[in-house]
Every structure is written in C-alpha cells, then in structure tokens.
PDB file of C-alpha atoms in Angstrom:
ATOM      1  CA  UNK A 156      95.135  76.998  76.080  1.00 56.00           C
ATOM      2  CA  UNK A 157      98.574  76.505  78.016  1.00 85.00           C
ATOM      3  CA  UNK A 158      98.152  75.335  81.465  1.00 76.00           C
ATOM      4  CA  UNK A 159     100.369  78.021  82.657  1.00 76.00           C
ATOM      5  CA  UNK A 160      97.754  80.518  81.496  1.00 77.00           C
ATOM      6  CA  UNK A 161      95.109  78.748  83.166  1.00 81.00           C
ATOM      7  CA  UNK A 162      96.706  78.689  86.191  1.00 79.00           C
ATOM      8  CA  UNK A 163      97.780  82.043  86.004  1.00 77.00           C
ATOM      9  CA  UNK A 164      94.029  83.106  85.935  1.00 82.00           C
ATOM     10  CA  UNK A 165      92.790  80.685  88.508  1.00 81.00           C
ATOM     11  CA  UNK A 166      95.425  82.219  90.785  1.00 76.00           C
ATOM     12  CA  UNK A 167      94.479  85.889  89.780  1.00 77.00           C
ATOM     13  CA  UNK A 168      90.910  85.186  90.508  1.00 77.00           C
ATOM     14  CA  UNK A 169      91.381  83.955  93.977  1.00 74.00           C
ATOM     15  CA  UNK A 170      93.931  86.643  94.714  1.00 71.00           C
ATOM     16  CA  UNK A 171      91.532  89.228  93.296  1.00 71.00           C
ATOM     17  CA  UNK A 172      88.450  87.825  94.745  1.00 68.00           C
ATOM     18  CA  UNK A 173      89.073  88.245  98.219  1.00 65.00           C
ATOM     19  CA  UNK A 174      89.433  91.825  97.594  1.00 64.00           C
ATOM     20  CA  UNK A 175      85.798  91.921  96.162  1.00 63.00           C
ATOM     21  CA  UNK A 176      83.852  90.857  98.960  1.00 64.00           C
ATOM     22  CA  UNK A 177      85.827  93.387 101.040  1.00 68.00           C
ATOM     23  CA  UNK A 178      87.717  96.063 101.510  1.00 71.00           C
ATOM     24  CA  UNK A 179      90.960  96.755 104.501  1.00 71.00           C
ATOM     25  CA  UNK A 180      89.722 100.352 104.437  1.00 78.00           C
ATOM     26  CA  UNK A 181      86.522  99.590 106.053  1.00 86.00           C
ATOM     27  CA  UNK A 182      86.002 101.781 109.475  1.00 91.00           C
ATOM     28  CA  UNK A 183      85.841  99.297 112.029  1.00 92.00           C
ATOM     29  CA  UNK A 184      89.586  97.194 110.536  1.00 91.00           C
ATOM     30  CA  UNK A 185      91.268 101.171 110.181  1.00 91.00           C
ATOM     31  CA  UNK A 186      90.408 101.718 113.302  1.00 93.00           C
ATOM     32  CA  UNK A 187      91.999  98.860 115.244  1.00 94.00           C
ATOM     33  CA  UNK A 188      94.624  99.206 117.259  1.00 95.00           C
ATOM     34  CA  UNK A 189      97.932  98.578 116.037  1.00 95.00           C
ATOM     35  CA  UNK A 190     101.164  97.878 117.732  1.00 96.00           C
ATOM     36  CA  UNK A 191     103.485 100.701 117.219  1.00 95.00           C
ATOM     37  CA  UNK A 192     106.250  99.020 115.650  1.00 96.00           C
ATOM     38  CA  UNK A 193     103.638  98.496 112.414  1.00 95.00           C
ATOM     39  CA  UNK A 194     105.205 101.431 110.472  1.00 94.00           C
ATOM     40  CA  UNK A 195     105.135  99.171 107.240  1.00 93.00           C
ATOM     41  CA  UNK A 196     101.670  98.170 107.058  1.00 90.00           C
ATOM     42  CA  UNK A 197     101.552 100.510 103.192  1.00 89.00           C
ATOM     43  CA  UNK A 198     103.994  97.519 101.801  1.00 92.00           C
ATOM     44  CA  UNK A 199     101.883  94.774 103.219  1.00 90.00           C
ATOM     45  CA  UNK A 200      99.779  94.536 100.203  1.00 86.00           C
ATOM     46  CA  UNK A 201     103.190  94.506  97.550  1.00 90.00           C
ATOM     47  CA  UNK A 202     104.521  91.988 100.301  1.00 93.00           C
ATOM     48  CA  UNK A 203     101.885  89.937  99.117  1.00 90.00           C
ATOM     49  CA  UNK A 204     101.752  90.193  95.672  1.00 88.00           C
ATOM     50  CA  UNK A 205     105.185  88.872  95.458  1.00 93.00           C
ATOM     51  CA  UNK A 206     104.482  85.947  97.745  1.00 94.00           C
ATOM     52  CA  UNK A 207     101.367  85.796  95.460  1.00 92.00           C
ATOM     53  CA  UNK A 208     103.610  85.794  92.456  1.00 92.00           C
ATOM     54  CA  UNK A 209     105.811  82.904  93.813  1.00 95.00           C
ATOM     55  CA  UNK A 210     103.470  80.417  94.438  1.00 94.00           C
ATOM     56  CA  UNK A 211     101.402  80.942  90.881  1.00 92.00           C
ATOM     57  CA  UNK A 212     104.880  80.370  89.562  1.00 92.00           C
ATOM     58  CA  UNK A 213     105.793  76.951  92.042  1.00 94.00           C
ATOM     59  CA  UNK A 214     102.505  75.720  90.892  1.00 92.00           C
ATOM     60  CA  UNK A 215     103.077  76.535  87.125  1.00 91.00           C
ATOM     61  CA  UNK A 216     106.838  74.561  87.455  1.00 93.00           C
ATOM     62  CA  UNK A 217     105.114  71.755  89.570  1.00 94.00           C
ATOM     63  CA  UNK A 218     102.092  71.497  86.427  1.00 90.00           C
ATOM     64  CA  UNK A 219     104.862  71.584  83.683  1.00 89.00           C
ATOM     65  CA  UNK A 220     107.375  69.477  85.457  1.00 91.00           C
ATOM     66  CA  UNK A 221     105.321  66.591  86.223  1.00 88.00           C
ATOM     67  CA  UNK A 222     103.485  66.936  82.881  1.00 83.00           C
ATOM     68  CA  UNK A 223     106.698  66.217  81.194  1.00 81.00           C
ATOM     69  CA  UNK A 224     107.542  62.765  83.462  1.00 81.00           C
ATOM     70  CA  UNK A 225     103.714  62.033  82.142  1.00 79.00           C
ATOM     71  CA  UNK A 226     101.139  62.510  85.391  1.00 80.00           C
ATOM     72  CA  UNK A 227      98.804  64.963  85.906  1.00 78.00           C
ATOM     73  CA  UNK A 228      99.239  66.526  89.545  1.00 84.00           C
ATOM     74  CA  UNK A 229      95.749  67.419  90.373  1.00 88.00           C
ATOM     75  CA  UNK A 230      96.450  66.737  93.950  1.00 90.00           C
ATOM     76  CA  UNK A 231      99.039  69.487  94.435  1.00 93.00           C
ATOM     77  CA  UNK A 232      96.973  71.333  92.514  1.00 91.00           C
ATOM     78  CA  UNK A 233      93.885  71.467  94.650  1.00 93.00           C
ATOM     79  CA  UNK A 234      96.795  72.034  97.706  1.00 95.00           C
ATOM     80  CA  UNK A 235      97.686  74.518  95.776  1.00 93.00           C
ATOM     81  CA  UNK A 236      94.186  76.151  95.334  1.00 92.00           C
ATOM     82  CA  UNK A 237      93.227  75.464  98.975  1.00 94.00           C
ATOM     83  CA  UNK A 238      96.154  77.714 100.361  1.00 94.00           C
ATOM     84  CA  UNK A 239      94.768  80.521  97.523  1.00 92.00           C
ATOM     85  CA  UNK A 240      91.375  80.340  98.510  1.00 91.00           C
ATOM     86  CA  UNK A 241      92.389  80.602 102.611  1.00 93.00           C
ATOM     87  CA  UNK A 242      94.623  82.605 101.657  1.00 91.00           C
ATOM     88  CA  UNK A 243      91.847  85.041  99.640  1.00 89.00           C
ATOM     89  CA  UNK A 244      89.799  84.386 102.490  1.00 90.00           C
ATOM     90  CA  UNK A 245      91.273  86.122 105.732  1.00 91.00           C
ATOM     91  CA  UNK A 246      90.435  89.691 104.580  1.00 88.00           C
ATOM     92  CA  UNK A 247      86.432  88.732 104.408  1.00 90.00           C
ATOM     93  CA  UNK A 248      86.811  86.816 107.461  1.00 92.00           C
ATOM     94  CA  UNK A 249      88.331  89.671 109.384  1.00 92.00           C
ATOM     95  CA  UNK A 250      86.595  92.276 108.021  1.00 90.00           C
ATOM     96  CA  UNK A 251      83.075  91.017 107.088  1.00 88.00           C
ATOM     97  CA  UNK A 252      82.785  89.027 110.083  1.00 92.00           C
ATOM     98  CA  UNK A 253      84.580  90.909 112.266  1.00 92.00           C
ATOM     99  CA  UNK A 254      86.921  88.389 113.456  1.00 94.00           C
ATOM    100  CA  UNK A 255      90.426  88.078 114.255  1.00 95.00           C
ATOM    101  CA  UNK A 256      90.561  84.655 115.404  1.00 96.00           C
ATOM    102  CA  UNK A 257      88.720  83.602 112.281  1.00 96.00           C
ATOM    103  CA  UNK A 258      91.487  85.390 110.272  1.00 95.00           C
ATOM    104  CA  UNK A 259      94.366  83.427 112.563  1.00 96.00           C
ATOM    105  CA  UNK A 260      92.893  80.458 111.674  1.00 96.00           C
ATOM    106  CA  UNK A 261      92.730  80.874 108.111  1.00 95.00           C
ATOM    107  CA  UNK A 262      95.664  82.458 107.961  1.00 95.00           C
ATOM    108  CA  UNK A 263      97.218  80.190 109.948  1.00 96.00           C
ATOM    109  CA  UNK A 264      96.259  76.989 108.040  1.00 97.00           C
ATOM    110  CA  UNK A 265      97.379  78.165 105.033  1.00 96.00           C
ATOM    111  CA  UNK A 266     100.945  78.273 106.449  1.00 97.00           C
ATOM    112  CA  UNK A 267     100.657  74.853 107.627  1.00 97.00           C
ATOM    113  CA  UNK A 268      99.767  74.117 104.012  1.00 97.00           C
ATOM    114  CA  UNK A 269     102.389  75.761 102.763  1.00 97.00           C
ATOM    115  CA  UNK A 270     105.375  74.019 104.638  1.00 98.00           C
ATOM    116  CA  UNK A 271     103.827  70.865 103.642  1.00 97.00           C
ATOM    117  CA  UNK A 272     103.047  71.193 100.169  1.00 97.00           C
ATOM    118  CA  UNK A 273     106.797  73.400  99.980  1.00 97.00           C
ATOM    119  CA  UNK A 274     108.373  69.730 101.765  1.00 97.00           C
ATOM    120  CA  UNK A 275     105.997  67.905  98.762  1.00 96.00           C
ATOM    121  CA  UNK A 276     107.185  69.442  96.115  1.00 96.00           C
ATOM    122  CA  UNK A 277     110.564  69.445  96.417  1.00 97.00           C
ATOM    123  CA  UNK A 278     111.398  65.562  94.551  1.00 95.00           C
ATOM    124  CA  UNK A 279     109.566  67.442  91.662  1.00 95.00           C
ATOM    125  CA  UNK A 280     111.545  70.974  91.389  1.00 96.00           C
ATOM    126  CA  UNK A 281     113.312  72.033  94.157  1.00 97.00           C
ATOM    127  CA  UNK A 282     112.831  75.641  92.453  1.00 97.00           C
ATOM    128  CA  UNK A 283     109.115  75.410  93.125  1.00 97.00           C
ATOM    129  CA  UNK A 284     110.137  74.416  96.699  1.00 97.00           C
ATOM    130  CA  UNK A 285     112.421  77.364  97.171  1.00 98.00           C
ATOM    131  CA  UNK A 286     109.518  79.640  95.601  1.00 97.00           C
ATOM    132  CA  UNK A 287     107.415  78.684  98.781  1.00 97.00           C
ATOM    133  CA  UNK A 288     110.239  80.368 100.932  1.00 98.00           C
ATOM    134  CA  UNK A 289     108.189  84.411 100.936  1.00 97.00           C
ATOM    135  CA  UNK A 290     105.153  82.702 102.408  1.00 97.00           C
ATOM    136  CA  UNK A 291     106.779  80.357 104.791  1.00 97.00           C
ATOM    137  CA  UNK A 292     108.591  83.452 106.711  1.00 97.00           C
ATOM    138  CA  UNK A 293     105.637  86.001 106.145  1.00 97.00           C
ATOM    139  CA  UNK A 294     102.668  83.239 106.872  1.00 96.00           C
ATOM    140  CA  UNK A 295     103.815  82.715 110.673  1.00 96.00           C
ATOM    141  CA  UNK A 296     104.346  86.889 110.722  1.00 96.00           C
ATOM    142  CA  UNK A 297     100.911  87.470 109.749  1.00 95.00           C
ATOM    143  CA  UNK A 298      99.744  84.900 111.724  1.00 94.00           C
ATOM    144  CA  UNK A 299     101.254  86.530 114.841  1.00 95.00           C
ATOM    145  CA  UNK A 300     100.256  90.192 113.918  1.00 96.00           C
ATOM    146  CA  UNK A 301      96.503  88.775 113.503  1.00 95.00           C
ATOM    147  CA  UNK A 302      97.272  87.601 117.116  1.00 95.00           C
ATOM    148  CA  UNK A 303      98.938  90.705 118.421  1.00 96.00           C
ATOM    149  CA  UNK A 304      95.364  93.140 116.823  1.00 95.00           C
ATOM    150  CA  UNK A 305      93.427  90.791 118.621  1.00 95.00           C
ATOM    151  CA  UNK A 306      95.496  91.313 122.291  1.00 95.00           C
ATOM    152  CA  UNK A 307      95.486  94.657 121.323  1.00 95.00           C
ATOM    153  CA  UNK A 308      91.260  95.051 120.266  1.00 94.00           C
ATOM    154  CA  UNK A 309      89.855  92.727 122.440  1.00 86.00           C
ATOM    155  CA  UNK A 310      87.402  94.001 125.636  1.00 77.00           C
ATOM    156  CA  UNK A 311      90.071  93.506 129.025  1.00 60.00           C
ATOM    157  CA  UNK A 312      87.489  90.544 130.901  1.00 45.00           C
ATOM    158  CA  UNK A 313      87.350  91.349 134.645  1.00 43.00           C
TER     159      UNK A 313
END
C-alpha cells in the first residue's frame, strides 16, 4: 500500500476521532457565551477541514520527498501525528471535561508545533512548509477565541 494512502487514513482517523468521543452541539458548549463579533462560527468546521487537508498533504510531500533522497522521516512523522492527535483532542477536552483552559492548552501546543515543524520542513519542500501557512494564522485565532469563551463563561471572583 502507498504511503500516501496510509497517511491519508491515519490523518482521517485522528481528524474523525475527535468527533467520536464528542459532539460541539452538546448543551453546556451551545450555550456558552460568545463574543458578538462570532457571526462565522457555521464555517469553523470547513475552516478546518482545509487546514486539515493541508497538513495530510505537507506530511504526504515530506514522506515522498525524503523517501526519494533515501531516509525514512519517522520523526516528522510522529510531529506530524502529535499536532493531529492535539489537534483531535481540544473538542473532548472542552466539551467532555468541561474545560477551556484545557482546550487553550491543547490547542495552543499544537500551534507551537506547527511553526516548528512548518520552520523543519522547509530544507525538504518548501511546498510542505507553505502548506502549514492555514494553521499557523488560524492556530493562534483559535487559541485566542478559546481564551476570549473562557473571559466570557467564567464565574466574576469577588
């Protein structure tokens, strides 16, 4: 089987998977407050699917690239899998555990990931490197919107 393939279906599975264990329509995430300027939140999930697209496609180019100059690059790779899998992760953490910070965090670190990986790559494909561009702007975004609900939802402390 073609790497590409298997990477294609590692990447759907994560992508997939988060929405499994959860669901953005549950009650208590709906009824958050939201800032008002949020008038876009329908396209969030197509937002992501194309920034979801990108990077199965960077790692795909970074697989066949380096394949070609004859190593294996297992360690981008597992980068690559590790900003999936946080990525997959910050609707369960918000939702299932009810935490905002949690998803910040997550959320968060997989933007840090990003930039570095997108800065790794770049010797190998510079395409690959450009591909990391959606989830560099949108990462800090999110990030910051996670932060705003939080402001926004949390008890005032007198």
């Amino acid at each position: 089987m073609k790497a590409r393939w298997i990477i294609t279906a590692v990447s759907a599975a994560l992508f997939f998977g988060g929405s499994l264990f959860t669901s953005l329509r549950d009650p208590w995430f709906q009824n958050l407050q939201r800032p008002s300027w949020l008038t876009f939140e329908f396209l969030i999930p197509v937002i992501w699917t194309f920034i979801w697209v990108c990077i199965t496609i960077s790692a795909i180019i970074v697989w066949e690239k380096s394949c070609k100059k004859g190593s294996r690059p297992w360690g981008l790779l597992v980068v690559y899998g590790a900003i999936a899998l946080l990525t997959s992760l910050y609707s369960p953490v918000v939702v299932e555990l009810r935490s905002l910070t949690g998803g910040m965090i997550v959320g968060g670190l997989a933007t840090v990931l990003v930039y570095i990986l997108a800065f790794v790559v770049k010797p190998i494909s510079q395409t690959a490197s450009w591909l990391f561009l959606p989830y560099a702007l949108w990462g800090p975004f999110g990030t910051y919107l996670t932060w705003l609900l939080l402001q926004l939802n949390s008890p005032i402390n007198p």
